[in-house]
CSV table of C-alpha atoms and ligand atoms in Angstrom, one decimal:
chain,number,residue,atom,x,y,z
S,1,UNK,CA,102.9,82.2,101.4
S,2,UNK,CA,103.1,84.7,98.6
S,3,UNK,CA,103.0,87.6,101.0
S,4,UNK,CA,105.9,86.2,102.9
S,5,UNK,CA,108.1,89.2,102.1
S,6,UNK,CA,105.4,91.7,102.8
S,7,UNK,CA,106.7,93.2,106.0
S,8,UNK,CA,110.2,93.5,104.5
S,9,UNK,CA,109.0,95.1,101.3
S,10,UNK,CA,109.9,98.7,101.2
S,11,UNK,CA,107.9,101.5,99.6
S,12,UNK,CA,110.6,101.6,96.9
S,13,UNK,CA,110.1,98.0,96.0
S,14,UNK,CA,106.4,98.5,96.0
S,15,UNK,CA,106.8,101.5,93.7
S,16,UNK,CA,109.1,99.6,91.4
S,17,UNK,CA,106.8,96.5,91.2
S,18,UNK,CA,103.8,98.7,90.5
S,19,UNK,CA,105.6,100.6,87.8
S,20,UNK,CA,106.7,97.4,86.1
S,21,UNK,CA,103.3,95.6,86.5
S,22,UNK,CA,101.2,98.5,85.2
S,23,UNK,CA,103.6,99.2,82.4
S,24,UNK,CA,103.2,95.7,80.9
S,25,UNK,CA,101.0,95.1,77.9
S,26,UNK,CA,98.7,93.0,80.1
S,27,UNK,CA,98.7,95.0,83.4
S,28,UNK,CA,99.5,93.0,86.5
S,29,UNK,CA,99.9,93.5,90.3
S,30,UNK,CA,101.5,91.0,92.7
S,31,UNK,CA,98.9,89.5,95.1
S,32,UNK,CA,101.4,89.9,97.9
S,33,UNK,CA,100.4,93.6,98.0
S,34,UNK,CA,96.9,92.7,99.1
S,35,UNK,CA,98.1,92.2,102.6
S,36,UNK,CA,98.5,95.5,104.4
S,37,UNK,CA,96.6,95.9,107.6
S,38,UNK,CA,93.2,96.6,105.9
S,39,UNK,CA,93.8,93.8,103.4
S,40,UNK,CA,94.7,91.3,106.0
S,41,UNK,CA,91.5,92.1,107.9
S,42,UNK,CA,89.5,91.8,104.7
S,43,UNK,CA,91.1,88.4,104.1
S,44,UNK,CA,90.2,87.2,107.6
S,45,UNK,CA,86.6,88.3,106.7
S,46,UNK,CA,86.7,86.4,103.4
S,47,UNK,CA,87.5,83.3,105.4
S,48,UNK,CA,84.2,83.4,107.2
S,49,UNK,CA,82.0,84.2,104.1
S,50,UNK,CA,79.5,81.4,103.4
S,51,UNK,CA,80.7,81.0,99.8
S,52,UNK,CA,84.4,80.8,100.8
S,53,UNK,CA,84.4,77.1,101.6
S,54,UNK,CA,88.2,76.7,101.7
S,55,UNK,CA,88.9,77.7,105.3
S,56,UNK,CA,85.8,76.0,106.8
S,57,UNK,CA,86.4,72.8,104.8
S,58,UNK,CA,90.0,72.5,105.8
S,59,UNK,CA,89.1,73.0,109.4
S,60,UNK,CA,86.4,70.3,109.2
S,61,UNK,CA,88.9,67.9,107.7
S,62,UNK,CA,91.3,68.4,110.5
S,63,UNK,CA,88.6,68.1,113.1
S,64,UNK,CA,87.4,64.8,111.6
S,65,UNK,CA,90.8,63.2,111.1
S,66,UNK,CA,92.9,64.5,114.0
S,67,UNK,CA,92.8,61.2,115.8
S,68,UNK,CA,94.1,59.3,112.8
S,69,UNK,CA,96.7,62.0,112.1
S,70,UNK,CA,98.0,61.8,115.6
S,71,UNK,CA,98.2,58.1,115.4
S,72,UNK,CA,100.5,58.2,112.4
S,73,UNK,CA,103.2,59.3,114.9
S,74,UNK,CA,102.6,56.3,117.3
S,75,UNK,CA,104.8,56.7,120.3
S,76,UNK,CA,107.2,59.1,118.7
S,77,UNK,CA,107.1,62.7,119.8
S,78,UNK,CA,107.2,65.4,117.2
S,79,UNK,CA,108.2,69.0,117.0
S,80,UNK,CA,105.7,71.1,115.0
S,81,UNK,CA,106.8,73.8,112.5
S,82,UNK,CA,104.1,76.0,110.9
S,83,UNK,CA,104.7,78.0,107.7
S,84,UNK,CA,102.6,81.1,108.7
S,85,UNK,CA,102.2,82.8,112.0
S,86,UNK,CA,99.7,80.4,113.5
S,87,UNK,CA,96.9,80.9,116.1
S,88,UNK,CA,94.2,79.9,113.6
S,89,UNK,CA,91.4,77.5,114.7
S,90,UNK,CA,93.2,74.8,112.6
S,91,UNK,CA,96.5,75.2,114.3
S,92,UNK,CA,94.8,75.1,117.7
S,93,UNK,CA,93.2,71.7,117.2
S,94,UNK,CA,96.5,70.2,116.0
S,95,UNK,CA,98.4,71.7,118.9
S,96,UNK,CA,95.8,70.6,121.4
S,97,UNK,CA,95.9,66.9,120.3
S,98,UNK,CA,99.6,66.7,120.1
S,99,UNK,CA,100.0,68.3,123.5
S,100,UNK,CA,97.6,65.7,125.0
S,101,UNK,CA,99.4,62.8,123.3
S,102,UNK,CA,102.8,64.1,124.3
S,103,UNK,CA,101.9,64.6,127.9
S,104,UNK,CA,102.0,68.4,127.7
S,105,UNK,CA,105.3,68.6,126.0
S,106,UNK,CA,105.4,70.2,122.6
S,107,UNK,CA,107.9,72.4,120.8
S,108,UNK,CA,106.2,74.6,118.2
S,109,UNK,CA,108.0,76.8,115.6
S,110,UNK,CA,105.7,79.3,113.8
S,111,UNK,CA,107.6,81.0,110.9
S,112,UNK,CA,106.5,84.2,109.4
S,113,UNK,CA,108.3,87.2,107.9
S,114,UNK,CA,105.9,89.6,109.6
S,115,UNK,CA,107.3,90.1,113.0
S,116,UNK,CA,104.2,91.8,114.2
S,117,UNK,CA,101.8,89.0,113.0
S,118,UNK,CA,104.1,86.4,114.5
S,119,UNK,CA,104.3,87.9,118.0
S,120,UNK,CA,100.7,88.9,118.2
S,121,UNK,CA,99.6,85.4,117.3
S,122,UNK,CA,102.2,83.9,119.7
S,123,UNK,CA,100.8,85.9,122.6
S,124,UNK,CA,97.3,84.7,122.0
S,125,UNK,CA,98.5,81.2,121.5
S,126,UNK,CA,100.4,81.1,124.8
S,127,UNK,CA,97.3,82.3,126.5
S,128,UNK,CA,95.4,79.2,125.3
S,129,UNK,CA,98.3,76.8,125.6
S,130,UNK,CA,100.5,77.9,128.5
S,131,UNK,CA,102.4,74.5,128.3
S,132,UNK,CA,103.5,74.8,124.8
S,133,UNK,CA,107.2,75.6,124.2
S,134,UNK,CA,107.0,78.2,121.4
S,135,UNK,CA,109.8,79.4,119.3
S,136,UNK,CA,108.6,82.0,116.9
S,137,UNK,CA,110.9,82.6,113.9
S,138,UNK,CA,110.7,85.9,112.0
S,139,UNK,CA,112.1,84.8,108.7
S,140,UNK,CA,111.2,83.5,105.3
S,141,UNK,CA,110.0,79.8,105.3
S,142,UNK,CA,113.2,78.2,104.0
S,143,UNK,CA,115.6,80.0,106.4
S,144,UNK,CA,113.0,79.5,109.1
S,145,UNK,CA,113.0,75.7,108.7
S,146,UNK,CA,116.8,75.8,108.8
S,147,UNK,CA,116.8,77.8,112.0
S,148,UNK,CA,114.3,75.4,113.6
S,149,UNK,CA,116.5,72.4,112.5
S,150,UNK,CA,119.5,74.0,114.0
S,151,UNK,CA,117.7,74.6,117.3
S,152,UNK,CA,116.4,71.0,117.4
S,153,UNK,CA,119.8,69.5,116.8
S,154,UNK,CA,121.5,71.7,119.3
S,155,UNK,CA,119.0,70.7,122.0
S,156,UNK,CA,118.9,67.1,122.9
S,157,UNK,CA,115.6,67.3,124.7
S,158,UNK,CA,113.7,68.6,121.7
S,159,UNK,CA,112.1,65.8,119.6
S,160,UNK,CA,113.9,65.8,116.2
S,161,UNK,CA,111.1,64.3,114.3
S,162,UNK,CA,109.3,67.2,112.6
S,163,UNK,CA,105.8,67.8,111.4
S,164,UNK,CA,105.6,70.8,109.1
S,165,UNK,CA,102.2,72.5,108.5
S,166,UNK,CA,101.2,74.7,105.6
S,167,UNK,CA,97.5,75.4,105.6
S,168,UNK,CA,95.0,77.4,103.4
S,169,UNK,CA,96.0,76.2,99.9
S,170,UNK,CA,98.4,79.1,99.9
S,171,UNK,CA,100.5,77.2,97.4
S,172,UNK,CA,97.7,78.1,94.9
S,173,UNK,CA,99.2,81.6,94.4
S,174,UNK,CA,102.3,80.2,92.8
S,175,UNK,CA,102.7,79.4,89.1
S,176,UNK,CA,102.9,75.6,88.8
S,177,UNK,CA,106.7,75.6,88.2
S,178,UNK,CA,107.2,77.9,91.2
S,179,UNK,CA,105.0,75.7,93.3
S,180,UNK,CA,107.2,72.7,92.5
S,181,UNK,CA,110.3,74.7,93.3
S,182,UNK,CA,108.7,75.7,96.6
S,183,UNK,CA,108.0,72.1,97.5
S,184,UNK,CA,111.5,71.0,96.5
S,185,UNK,CA,112.9,73.7,98.9
S,186,UNK,CA,110.7,72.5,101.7
S,187,UNK,CA,111.7,68.9,101.0
S,188,UNK,CA,115.4,70.0,101.5
S,189,UNK,CA,114.5,70.9,105.1
S,190,UNK,CA,112.9,67.5,105.9
S,191,UNK,CA,114.8,64.5,107.3
S,192,UNK,CA,113.7,61.0,106.2
S,193,UNK,CA,111.2,60.6,109.0
S,194,UNK,CA,109.7,64.0,108.9
S,195,UNK,CA,106.3,64.8,107.4
S,196,UNK,CA,104.6,67.7,105.6
S,197,UNK,CA,100.9,68.5,106.0
S,198,UNK,CA,99.7,70.8,103.2
S,199,UNK,CA,96.3,72.0,102.1
S,200,UNK,CA,95.3,71.9,98.4
S,201,UNK,CA,92.1,73.4,97.0
S,202,UNK,CA,90.7,70.9,94.5
S,203,UNK,CA,89.1,71.4,91.1
S,204,UNK,CA,85.4,71.3,91.4
S,205,UNK,CA,82.3,72.7,89.7
S,206,UNK,CA,82.9,76.2,88.2
S,207,UNK,CA,79.8,77.6,90.0
S,208,UNK,CA,81.2,76.6,93.4
S,209,UNK,CA,84.6,78.0,92.6
S,210,UNK,CA,83.4,81.2,91.2
S,211,UNK,CA,81.0,81.9,94.1
S,212,UNK,CA,83.9,81.6,96.5
S,213,UNK,CA,85.6,84.5,94.9
S,214,UNK,CA,82.4,86.5,94.3
S,215,UNK,CA,80.8,86.5,97.8
S,216,UNK,CA,77.5,88.2,98.1
S,217,UNK,CA,78.7,90.6,100.8
S,218,UNK,CA,81.3,91.9,98.3
S,219,UNK,CA,84.2,91.3,100.7
S,220,UNK,CA,86.4,89.8,98.0
S,221,UNK,CA,85.6,92.7,95.8
S,222,UNK,CA,86.8,95.1,98.5
S,223,UNK,CA,89.9,92.9,99.1
S,224,UNK,CA,90.7,93.2,95.4
S,225,UNK,CA,90.1,96.9,95.2
S,226,UNK,CA,92.1,97.5,98.4
S,227,UNK,CA,95.3,97.1,96.3
S,228,UNK,CA,94.3,100.3,94.5
S,229,UNK,CA,93.5,102.1,97.7
S,230,UNK,CA,97.0,101.1,98.9
S,231,UNK,CA,98.6,102.5,95.8
S,232,UNK,CA,96.7,105.7,96.4
S,233,UNK,CA,97.8,106.1,100.0
S,234,UNK,CA,101.4,104.8,99.8
S,235,UNK,CA,102.4,105.9,96.3
S,236,UNK,CA,100.4,109.0,95.9
S,237,UNK,CA,98.1,107.4,93.3
S,238,UNK,CA,95.0,108.8,91.8
S,239,UNK,CA,92.8,105.7,91.3
S,240,UNK,CA,89.1,106.4,91.5
S,241,UNK,CA,87.9,103.2,93.1
S,242,UNK,CA,84.4,103.7,91.8
S,243,UNK,CA,85.7,103.4,88.2
S,244,UNK,CA,87.1,99.9,88.7
S,245,UNK,CA,85.3,96.7,89.4
S,246,UNK,CA,86.1,93.3,90.8
S,247,UNK,CA,86.1,90.4,88.4
S,248,UNK,CA,86.9,86.8,89.2
S,249,UNK,CA,86.4,83.7,87.1
S,250,UNK,CA,87.6,80.2,86.7
S,251,UNK,CA,90.0,79.7,83.8
S,252,UNK,CA,89.4,76.0,83.1
S,253,UNK,CA,92.2,75.6,80.7
S,254,UNK,CA,94.8,76.9,83.3
S,255,UNK,CA,92.8,75.4,86.2
S,256,UNK,CA,92.9,78.6,88.2
S,257,UNK,CA,90.7,81.3,89.5
S,258,UNK,CA,91.9,84.6,88.1
S,259,UNK,CA,91.1,87.9,89.8
S,260,UNK,CA,91.1,91.1,87.9
S,261,UNK,CA,90.2,94.8,88.4
S,262,UNK,CA,88.3,96.0,85.3
S,263,UNK,CA,88.4,99.7,84.3
S,264,UNK,CA,84.8,100.7,83.7
S,265,UNK,CA,85.8,103.6,81.5
S,266,UNK,CA,88.7,104.9,79.4
S,267,UNK,CA,90.9,106.8,81.8
S,268,UNK,CA,94.4,107.9,82.8
S,269,UNK,CA,95.7,107.4,86.3
S,270,UNK,CA,98.6,109.3,87.7
S,271,UNK,CA,100.8,107.8,90.4
S,272,UNK,CA,102.7,110.6,91.9
S,273,UNK,CA,105.5,108.6,93.6
S,274,UNK,CA,106.5,107.0,90.3
S,275,UNK,CA,106.0,110.1,88.2
S,276,UNK,CA,104.0,108.3,85.7
S,277,UNK,CA,100.5,108.1,84.4
S,278,UNK,CA,98.9,104.9,83.1
S,279,UNK,CA,96.2,104.6,80.4
S,280,UNK,CA,93.3,102.3,80.7
S,281,UNK,CA,91.0,101.4,77.9
S,282,UNK,CA,87.4,100.8,78.8
S,283,UNK,CA,87.2,97.1,80.1
S,284,UNK,CA,90.9,96.8,80.3
S,285,UNK,CA,91.9,94.8,83.3
S,286,UNK,CA,94.7,94.6,85.9
S,287,UNK,CA,95.3,90.9,86.7
S,288,UNK,CA,95.8,90.8,90.5
S,289,UNK,CA,95.8,87.1,91.4
S,290,UNK,CA,95.9,83.5,90.3
S,291,UNK,CA,94.6,80.8,92.7
S,292,UNK,CA,95.4,77.4,91.2
S,293,UNK,CA,93.0,74.5,91.8
S,294,UNK,CA,94.4,70.9,91.8
S,295,UNK,CA,93.4,67.3,91.1
S,296,UNK,CA,94.6,64.4,93.2
S,297,UNK,CA,96.8,63.5,90.3
S,298,UNK,CA,98.5,67.0,90.5
S,299,UNK,CA,99.2,66.3,94.1
S,300,UNK,CA,100.8,62.9,93.3
S,301,UNK,CA,102.9,64.6,90.6
S,302,UNK,CA,104.0,67.4,92.9
S,303,UNK,CA,105.0,64.8,95.5
S,304,UNK,CA,106.9,62.6,93.1
S,305,UNK,CA,108.7,65.5,91.5
S,306,UNK,CA,109.8,66.9,94.8
S,307,UNK,CA,111.1,63.5,96.1
S,308,UNK,CA,108.2,62.9,98.4
S,309,UNK,CA,105.2,60.5,98.4
S,310,UNK,CA,101.6,61.0,99.4
S,311,UNK,CA,101.1,59.2,102.7
S,312,UNK,CA,97.4,60.1,102.7
S,313,UNK,CA,95.0,62.7,101.3
S,314,UNK,CA,92.4,63.6,103.9
S,315,UNK,CA,89.3,64.8,102.0
S,316,UNK,CA,86.0,66.2,103.0
S,317,UNK,CA,82.8,64.4,101.9
S,318,UNK,CA,82.4,66.7,98.8
S,319,UNK,CA,86.0,66.1,97.8
S,320,UNK,CA,86.4,69.9,97.6
S,321,UNK,CA,89.7,70.1,99.5
S,322,UNK,CA,92.6,67.9,100.3
S,323,UNK,CA,94.8,68.1,103.4
S,324,UNK,CA,97.7,66.0,102.2
S,325,UNK,CA,100.3,64.2,104.3
S,326,UNK,CA,103.5,64.1,102.3
S,327,UNK,CA,106.6,62.3,103.4
S,328,UNK,CA,110.2,62.1,102.0
S,329,UNK,CA,110.7,59.3,99.5
K,1,AVJ,C1,95.4,82.9,100.6
K,1,AVJ,C2,95.9,82.5,98.3
K,1,AVJ,C3,94.7,80.9,99.6
K,1,AVJ,O1,93.5,82.0,96.8
K,1,AVJ,O2,91.8,81.5,98.0
K,1,AVJ,C4,91.0,84.6,98.8
K,1,AVJ,C5,93.5,84.3,98.7
K,1,AVJ,N1,92.0,85.6,97.2
K,1,AVJ,N2,90.1,85.3,98.1
K,1,AVJ,C6,92.9,82.1,97.9
K,1,AVJ,C7,92.2,84.9,98.3
K,1,AVJ,C8,90.7,85.9,97.1
K,1,AVJ,C9,93.6,82.9,99.0
K,1,AVJ,N3,94.9,82.3,99.4
């Protein structure tokens, strides 16, 4: 996930990134800085907004196809690795079915850099699934998969066939070439018989896409503005949140939702911690996030270029989202 380094990011790095991002001709901030405590809570809230179809749709796809998914693995037991801290409704269905199939034996390796998120989720998870053998790994994804592999190979009783989960279309925050590099790195951690289950948000009508990032309750707007609140509190910034507004639209040419913060007036903003003030023209924007939307052809190409193949795309009836099962090729 783009915020995978969040918990390790120091105030100095934050200051440096803000100074660089706001100093550019086109002002930018990295979306990984959305996710402080307040931002993470706002994101949770976004996921249950009626317009934000992504989370709900991916959940429904899993629910509908879990039987078929489990059957892909016939009588071979798997170990499950999740990129992200787990404990979502989506993770729970997967774990429930694999636990049943494997007669209450399942090794689960959630990977997240945020130690706090990881262990809070893990506690909840063990409450619901006391039989699971959980191995939380506080690390970045690539090193995490490596650690899981080492554990699996050092312990003969742990199934060495792996299923890696990456939900939420989190890949969408990466620029296409970074997304490909990400997939190639994941692929390096997969053995020939392993599989990778990854969510992709698909291209669809502009109205549907834009509504998802402009919910009526204004939660996405708060989420976007929270990055300025964070600069104020952590970097002694002087942003007046009232004088910036949330703006999200679908850039069809680039096939991505862009989120921006638009300055409503001409103004200067001082950020104490970096000893610098930044000028904003009226209507000048800070570009805060890209969220790429994919076609099934994009998924094919990603798979091919990362030495994998698409075993199956599980889609919802609207074809709004694909949960894709990729395997090494
Ligand atoms: C976590 C990157 C998948 O792009 O939809 C939600 C983040 N931004 N609303 C997305 C987000 C605004 C989300 N991802």
